[in-house]
Coordinates of C-alpha atoms in Angstrom, one line a residue:
M1 CA 85.4 -54.7 -0.9
G2 CA 82.4 -53.7 -2.0
E3 CA 81.0 -53.7 -5.5
H4 CA 81.3 -50.8 -7.7
R5 CA 78.4 -49.5 -10.0
R6 CA 78.4 -50.7 -13.2
A7 CA 79.1 -48.0 -15.9
G8 CA 75.8 -46.5 -17.3
G9 CA 74.0 -47.5 -14.4
S10 CA 71.4 -45.3 -12.5
R11 CA 70.1 -45.4 -8.7
G12 CA 66.3 -46.9 -8.9
V13 CA 63.5 -44.5 -8.0
S14 CA 61.0 -46.0 -4.8
R15 CA 57.6 -46.3 -6.8
G16 CA 56.5 -45.4 -3.2
L17 CA 57.9 -41.9 -3.6
L18 CA 56.4 -41.7 -7.3
I19 CA 53.0 -42.5 -6.2
A20 CA 53.1 -40.1 -3.3
V21 CA 54.3 -37.6 -5.8
A22 CA 51.6 -38.4 -7.8
L23 CA 48.8 -38.1 -5.4
I24 CA 50.2 -34.8 -4.0
I25 CA 49.9 -33.4 -7.7
I26 CA 46.1 -35.1 -8.0
L27 CA 45.5 -33.3 -4.7
V28 CA 46.8 -29.9 -5.7
I29 CA 44.7 -30.1 -9.0
L30 CA 41.5 -31.4 -7.4
G31 CA 41.9 -28.5 -4.9
F32 CA 42.4 -26.0 -7.8
L33 CA 39.1 -26.7 -9.8
W34 CA 37.3 -27.1 -6.5
S35 CA 38.3 -23.5 -6.0
L36 CA 36.9 -22.4 -9.3
L37 CA 33.8 -24.4 -9.0
G38 CA 33.3 -22.4 -5.5
D39 CA 33.8 -19.2 -7.0
R40 CA 31.6 -19.7 -10.1
I41 CA 28.4 -21.4 -7.4
S42 CA 29.6 -18.2 -5.6
R43 CA 29.0 -15.8 -8.3
Q44 CA 25.8 -17.7 -9.4
G45 CA 24.1 -17.1 -6.4
Q46 CA 25.3 -13.2 -6.1
D47 CA 24.0 -13.1 -9.8
A48 CA 20.7 -14.7 -8.9
A49 CA 20.4 -12.5 -5.8
G50 CA 21.2 -9.3 -7.5
R51 CA 18.7 -10.3 -10.6
C52 CA 15.5 -9.3 -8.4
V53 CA 16.9 -6.5 -6.0
E54 CA 13.9 -4.7 -6.5
G55 CA 11.6 -7.5 -5.5
D56 CA 8.8 -9.6 -7.2
L57 CA 6.1 -7.8 -9.2
A58 CA 3.2 -9.4 -10.5
V59 CA 1.8 -7.6 -14.0
S60 CA -1.9 -7.7 -15.0
I61 CA -3.2 -8.1 -18.0
I62 CA -6.7 -7.8 -18.8
S63 CA -8.1 -9.6 -22.2
D64 CA -10.9 -10.2 -24.0
P65 CA -12.6 -13.5 -22.8
A66 CA -12.2 -15.3 -26.0
L67 CA -8.2 -14.7 -25.7
A68 CA -7.7 -14.6 -22.0
A69 CA -7.3 -18.6 -21.9
P70 CA -4.9 -19.8 -24.5
L71 CA -3.0 -16.4 -23.6
A72 CA -3.1 -17.5 -19.9
T73 CA -1.7 -20.9 -20.8
V74 CA 1.2 -19.0 -22.5
A75 CA 2.1 -16.9 -19.7
A76 CA 2.3 -19.5 -17.6
K77 CA 5.0 -21.0 -19.8
Y78 CA 6.5 -17.7 -20.1
N79 CA 6.6 -17.4 -15.9
S80 CA 8.6 -20.5 -16.0
T81 CA 11.5 -18.8 -17.9
D82 CA 11.5 -16.7 -14.7
P83 CA 11.4 -13.5 -16.4
V84 CA 13.1 -10.0 -15.0
A85 CA 12.3 -6.9 -15.6
R86 CA 14.3 -3.5 -14.2
D87 CA 15.4 -5.9 -11.7
R88 CA 11.8 -7.4 -10.6
C89 CA 10.8 -10.9 -10.8
I90 CA 8.0 -10.7 -13.1
T91 CA 4.7 -13.0 -13.3
I92 CA 2.4 -12.0 -15.8
E93 CA -1.3 -12.7 -14.7
V94 CA -4.1 -13.1 -17.9
R95 CA -7.6 -12.6 -16.8
P96 CA -10.6 -12.2 -19.0
A97 CA -13.2 -9.2 -18.4
D98 CA -15.9 -7.4 -20.4
A99 CA -14.8 -4.6 -22.5
K100 CA -17.1 -2.1 -21.5
V101 CA -16.6 -2.8 -17.6
T102 CA -12.8 -2.6 -18.1
L103 CA -13.4 0.6 -20.2
D104 CA -15.4 2.1 -17.7
G105 CA -12.8 1.5 -15.1
L106 CA -9.9 2.8 -17.2
T107 CA -12.2 5.9 -17.9
G108 CA -13.6 6.7 -14.7
T109 CA -12.6 5.1 -10.9
W110 CA -10.8 1.6 -11.1
D111 CA -12.1 -0.6 -8.2
A112 CA -9.5 -3.3 -7.7
E113 CA -11.9 -4.8 -4.9
S114 CA -14.6 -5.7 -7.9
R115 CA -12.2 -5.5 -10.9
G116 CA -8.7 -7.1 -9.2
Q117 CA -5.7 -5.2 -9.9
Y118 CA -5.0 -2.5 -12.5
P119 CA -3.8 -3.7 -15.2
A120 CA -0.7 -2.8 -17.5
A121 CA -2.1 -3.9 -20.6
W122 CA -5.8 -4.5 -22.2
I123 CA -6.5 -6.3 -24.9
P124 CA -9.9 -6.1 -26.1
Q125 CA -11.5 -8.0 -28.9
S126 CA -10.9 -5.0 -31.3
S127 CA -10.1 -1.5 -31.9
V128 CA -13.2 -0.2 -31.0
W129 CA -12.4 -0.2 -27.7
S130 CA -9.1 1.6 -28.0
S131 CA -10.3 4.1 -29.6
Q132 CA -13.1 5.0 -27.1
L133 CA -9.9 4.6 -24.5
T134 CA -8.2 6.9 -26.3
A135 CA -10.6 9.4 -26.5
A136 CA -11.6 9.7 -23.5
N137 CA -8.6 9.2 -21.4
P138 CA -5.7 9.7 -24.0
S139 CA -2.8 9.9 -21.0
I140 CA -2.9 6.6 -19.7
V141 CA -2.2 4.8 -23.2
D142 CA 1.2 4.4 -23.8
G143 CA 2.3 4.6 -27.8
N144 CA 0.0 2.9 -30.7
P145 CA -1.8 0.2 -30.1
S146 CA -0.7 -2.8 -32.0
S147 CA -2.4 -6.2 -33.2
L148 CA -1.9 -9.4 -31.7
V149 CA -4.0 -11.7 -33.1
S150 CA -7.2 -11.0 -36.0
S151 CA -10.3 -12.6 -36.5
P152 CA -12.1 -11.5 -40.0
V153 CA -16.1 -10.4 -39.4
V154 CA -18.3 -12.7 -41.3
L155 CA -22.2 -13.1 -41.6
A156 CA -23.2 -16.3 -39.9
I157 CA -26.2 -17.4 -42.6
P158 CA -28.2 -20.8 -43.0
T159 CA -26.4 -23.2 -44.6
A160 CA -29.8 -23.4 -47.6
A161 CA -28.4 -19.6 -48.3
Q162 CA -25.0 -20.2 -48.6
Q163 CA -25.3 -21.0 -52.9
A164 CA -27.3 -18.4 -53.6
M165 CA -25.5 -15.5 -51.5
D166 CA -21.8 -16.7 -51.4
G167 CA -19.9 -14.0 -54.2
N168 CA -23.2 -12.2 -54.7
V169 CA -23.6 -10.2 -51.5
G170 CA -21.2 -7.6 -50.2
W171 CA -21.4 -5.0 -47.5
I172 CA -23.0 -2.5 -49.6
E173 CA -25.9 -4.5 -50.7
L174 CA -26.7 -5.3 -46.8
P175 CA -29.0 -2.2 -46.2
T176 CA -31.1 -2.6 -49.3
L177 CA -31.3 -6.4 -48.8
Q178 CA -32.7 -5.8 -45.3
R179 CA -35.2 -3.0 -46.3
S180 CA -36.4 -4.5 -49.6
E181 CA -39.3 -7.4 -49.9
S182 CA -38.2 -8.9 -52.8
A183 CA -34.4 -8.4 -52.6
M184 CA -34.0 -11.9 -51.3
E185 CA -36.1 -13.6 -54.2
R186 CA -33.3 -12.0 -57.0
L187 CA -30.9 -13.8 -54.8
G188 CA -33.0 -17.0 -56.2
L189 CA -34.1 -17.0 -52.4
R190 CA -37.8 -17.3 -52.9
E191 CA -40.3 -16.8 -50.1
W192 CA -37.4 -15.7 -47.8
G193 CA -38.7 -11.7 -48.1
P194 CA -36.4 -9.4 -46.8
L195 CA -32.8 -10.1 -45.2
R196 CA -33.5 -10.7 -41.7
M197 CA -30.1 -9.6 -40.1
A198 CA -29.1 -8.9 -36.7
M199 CA -27.3 -6.5 -35.0
P200 CA -26.3 -7.6 -31.5
I201 CA -24.5 -5.2 -29.4
G202 CA -24.5 -7.0 -26.2
P203 CA -21.1 -8.3 -24.8
Q204 CA -18.3 -9.4 -27.2
T205 CA -20.2 -8.4 -29.9
D206 CA -17.8 -6.1 -31.7
A207 CA -18.4 -8.0 -35.0
T208 CA -21.5 -5.7 -35.4
L209 CA -19.9 -2.3 -35.2
L210 CA -17.0 -3.6 -37.6
A211 CA -19.7 -4.4 -39.7
A212 CA -21.1 -0.9 -39.8
Q213 CA -17.8 0.3 -40.5
A214 CA -17.5 -1.5 -43.5
I215 CA -20.9 -0.5 -44.7
A216 CA -20.4 2.9 -44.1
A217 CA -17.3 2.9 -46.0
E218 CA -18.9 1.1 -49.1
I219 CA -22.0 3.4 -49.2
S220 CA -19.6 6.7 -48.4
R221 CA -17.5 5.3 -51.5
T222 CA -14.4 6.0 -49.7
T223 CA -11.3 6.8 -52.6
S224 CA -8.7 6.4 -49.5
G225 CA -9.9 3.0 -48.4
A226 CA -10.0 4.0 -44.6
L227 CA -13.8 5.9 -43.3
S228 CA -12.7 9.1 -42.7
P229 CA -14.3 11.1 -39.6
E230 CA -16.3 13.0 -42.1
D231 CA -17.8 10.3 -43.3
A232 CA -18.4 8.2 -40.5
A233 CA -20.2 11.6 -39.2
S234 CA -22.5 12.1 -42.5
P235 CA -26.2 12.3 -42.4
L236 CA -26.0 9.7 -45.2
V237 CA -24.2 7.2 -42.7
S238 CA -26.0 7.6 -39.4
S239 CA -29.7 7.7 -41.2
T240 CA -28.5 4.3 -43.1
L241 CA -27.2 2.4 -40.1
T242 CA -29.8 3.8 -37.7
A243 CA -32.3 2.2 -40.2
M244 CA -30.6 -0.9 -39.9
K245 CA -30.6 -1.2 -36.2
A246 CA -34.1 -0.3 -35.8
E247 CA -35.4 -3.0 -38.6
A248 CA -32.8 -5.7 -37.1
P249 CA -34.6 -8.9 -35.3
P250 CA -33.1 -9.1 -31.9
T251 CA -31.2 -12.1 -30.7
D252 CA -32.1 -14.1 -27.5
L253 CA -29.1 -12.5 -25.3
G254 CA -28.1 -9.6 -27.2
T255 CA -24.8 -11.4 -28.4
A256 CA -23.9 -12.9 -31.2
E257 CA -23.1 -16.7 -30.0
S258 CA -27.2 -16.8 -29.2
G259 CA -27.9 -15.5 -32.6
V260 CA -25.9 -18.6 -34.1
Q261 CA -28.1 -20.7 -31.8
M262 CA -31.3 -19.5 -33.3
L263 CA -29.9 -19.9 -36.8
M264 CA -29.2 -23.4 -35.7
K265 CA -32.6 -24.1 -34.2
Q266 CA -34.8 -23.3 -37.3
T267 CA -36.4 -26.1 -39.1
D268 CA -37.2 -23.7 -41.9
P269 CA -34.5 -20.9 -42.5
A270 CA -36.6 -19.0 -45.0
A271 CA -39.7 -18.6 -42.8
G272 CA -37.1 -17.9 -39.5
T273 CA -37.1 -14.7 -37.5
L274 CA -33.5 -14.4 -38.3
H275 CA -31.6 -14.9 -41.7
A276 CA -28.0 -13.8 -40.4
V277 CA -25.7 -12.4 -37.8
P278 CA -22.1 -10.6 -38.1
I279 CA -19.8 -12.8 -35.8
T280 CA -16.1 -12.9 -36.0
E281 CA -14.7 -16.2 -38.0
Q282 CA -12.9 -17.1 -34.5
Q283 CA -16.4 -17.4 -32.7
L284 CA -18.3 -19.1 -35.2
Y285 CA -15.4 -21.7 -35.1
L286 CA -15.6 -22.3 -31.5
Q287 CA -19.3 -22.5 -31.3
T288 CA -20.0 -24.7 -34.3
K289 CA -16.2 -27.0 -34.8
D290 CA -17.9 -29.9 -33.2
D291 CA -20.8 -29.8 -35.2
A292 CA -20.6 -31.9 -38.3
D293 CA -24.0 -30.3 -40.0
P294 CA -24.7 -26.9 -37.6
G295 CA -26.8 -25.6 -40.1
V296 CA -25.0 -22.5 -40.7
V297 CA -22.0 -21.3 -42.5
A298 CA -19.2 -18.3 -42.4
L299 CA -20.4 -15.7 -45.4
L300 CA -17.3 -13.4 -46.3
P301 CA -19.4 -10.3 -48.4
T302 CA -17.6 -8.8 -51.2
G303 CA -15.4 -5.7 -50.6
P304 CA -13.0 -4.7 -47.9
T305 CA -13.6 -7.1 -44.6
P306 CA -13.2 -5.8 -41.3
M307 CA -11.2 -7.3 -39.1
A308 CA -11.3 -7.9 -35.6
D309 CA -8.0 -7.1 -34.5
F310 CA -7.0 -7.7 -30.6
P311 CA -4.8 -4.7 -30.4
V312 CA -2.3 -4.6 -27.6
V313 CA -3.0 -1.6 -25.5
T314 CA -0.2 -1.2 -23.2
L315 CA -1.3 1.5 -20.4
T316 CA 1.1 4.3 -18.2
G317 CA 0.1 6.5 -15.7
D318 CA 0.9 6.1 -11.9
Q319 CA -0.9 2.8 -11.1
V320 CA 1.7 1.2 -13.6
D321 CA 5.1 0.5 -12.5
I322 CA 7.5 0.9 -15.6
A323 CA 9.0 -2.4 -15.3
A324 CA 5.1 -4.1 -15.6
R325 CA 5.3 -1.8 -19.2
D326 CA 9.0 -3.4 -19.6
A327 CA 7.3 -6.7 -18.7
V328 CA 4.2 -6.3 -21.2
N329 CA 6.6 -5.6 -24.2
D330 CA 9.0 -8.6 -23.3
F331 CA 5.6 -11.4 -23.1
I332 CA 4.3 -9.7 -26.0
S333 CA 7.3 -10.5 -27.8
Y334 CA 7.3 -14.2 -26.4
V335 CA 3.5 -14.7 -27.5
H336 CA 4.3 -14.1 -31.1
A337 CA 7.4 -16.7 -31.4
P338 CA 6.3 -19.0 -33.2
E339 CA 6.3 -22.1 -30.6
Q340 CA 4.0 -20.0 -28.5
I341 CA 1.6 -18.4 -31.1
G342 CA 0.5 -21.8 -32.5
A343 CA -1.2 -22.4 -29.1
I344 CA -3.5 -19.4 -29.8
T345 CA -4.3 -19.9 -34.0
E346 CA -5.1 -23.4 -33.3
L347 CA -8.6 -22.1 -31.8
G348 CA -9.5 -20.2 -34.6
F349 CA -7.4 -16.8 -34.5
R350 CA -5.3 -15.3 -37.3
G351 CA -1.8 -14.7 -36.6
G352 CA 1.9 -16.2 -37.3
G353 CA 0.5 -19.9 -36.1
R354 CA -0.9 -22.7 -38.6
L355 CA -5.3 -22.2 -38.5
P356 CA -7.1 -25.5 -37.3
P357 CA -8.6 -27.7 -40.3
A358 CA -11.5 -26.2 -42.1
T359 CA -15.4 -27.4 -41.1
A360 CA -18.5 -27.7 -42.3
A361 CA -19.6 -23.8 -40.9
V362 CA -15.6 -22.1 -41.3
T363 CA -13.2 -22.8 -44.2
F364 CA -10.6 -19.9 -43.2
P365 CA -10.3 -18.8 -46.9
V366 CA -7.8 -16.2 -48.0
T367 CA -9.1 -12.5 -47.0
P368 CA -7.8 -11.1 -50.4
S369 CA -8.6 -7.2 -49.1
P370 CA -8.8 -6.5 -45.5
M371 CA -10.3 -3.2 -44.7
P372 CA -8.1 -0.2 -43.7
A373 CA -8.8 0.9 -39.8
P374 CA -10.7 3.8 -39.5
S375 CA -9.5 6.2 -37.5
A376 CA -10.3 6.9 -33.8
P377 CA -12.9 9.2 -34.4
A378 CA -14.3 7.5 -37.2
Q379 CA -14.8 4.6 -35.4
N380 CA -16.1 6.3 -32.2
S381 CA -18.7 8.1 -34.8
I382 CA -20.2 4.9 -35.7
T383 CA -19.9 3.4 -32.7
E384 CA -22.5 6.3 -30.9
I385 CA -24.6 5.3 -33.7
L386 CA -25.0 1.9 -33.3
T387 CA -25.3 2.4 -29.3
R388 CA -27.2 5.3 -28.9
R389 CA -30.5 4.6 -27.5

């Protein structure tokens, strides 16, 4: 007779059956997870394909030559983020160009073969140029230009004159110093004669025009702080600036940089053909930063300081895709981020990033009273006085 099971006992479950059930459960879970992953990959692929349904778009930005190289470096980083605007995959392209050449193209017929792609934005050295564009062809300017970075206008002078002139010379004194034979002697600079200040108007010489604006504002005794169109067009301003231009010694290449080179080569500053040249702080820094004793120094005349403001002029019209305008705005916001703007300010531009260390020529002092930008008509009046033949 067979044996009965013991009370409370149970039949043992096969180990093989447990393993089989566990494997089935694992396979089901893996299959579910694989399905989720496949759906996610599929959705990502569809999203990636849908981001640029309108195709690729190269967005051209024309920049002042001094700013173009660092801005192009930032643009390369921006492009690596795969930016999209209005379902277009964006590539920002920054190229340098002379401001006069660019203005002529934007106010005339743009020749893509010689000038390159029509720009979606233009960043000249100062609003001297945006003012002229706004006056000549306002329909292609989208909104009010805003400053990207800035640089104060200074006078590059011989180091030998620094102690006598620093704090004792303002924009308003410059016309008198230039025409008076004994003016420099009254500053303690004997045998220097009158101030021989160049006023170059060649490429990238906005500093000359901005310095003229500061002189005009001072001699007009403007109460509002900004040079008015009426003051800029007054006979007093016109005659003063015309005389200064006529008496100004030339620079070798008609540029501020060539004027600085002339100053650096003079062995006897008092007897030199040149005593001062308007230039942006950034230009002077870049030209002298590697020289421990360049023989020139930046002088910040007293009174409101004119600024090269590097305005971002966003363009519009039939030749500018609306996605390109959006892309420009997105890119400029990216440039203003602290980790990006520092790559630009380290070259001597002023902005939201850290400035480079002081040099023998440029110390980057605080600018206590930046000059309010004159209106476009006022700026254009000063430009016309200095550039008329």
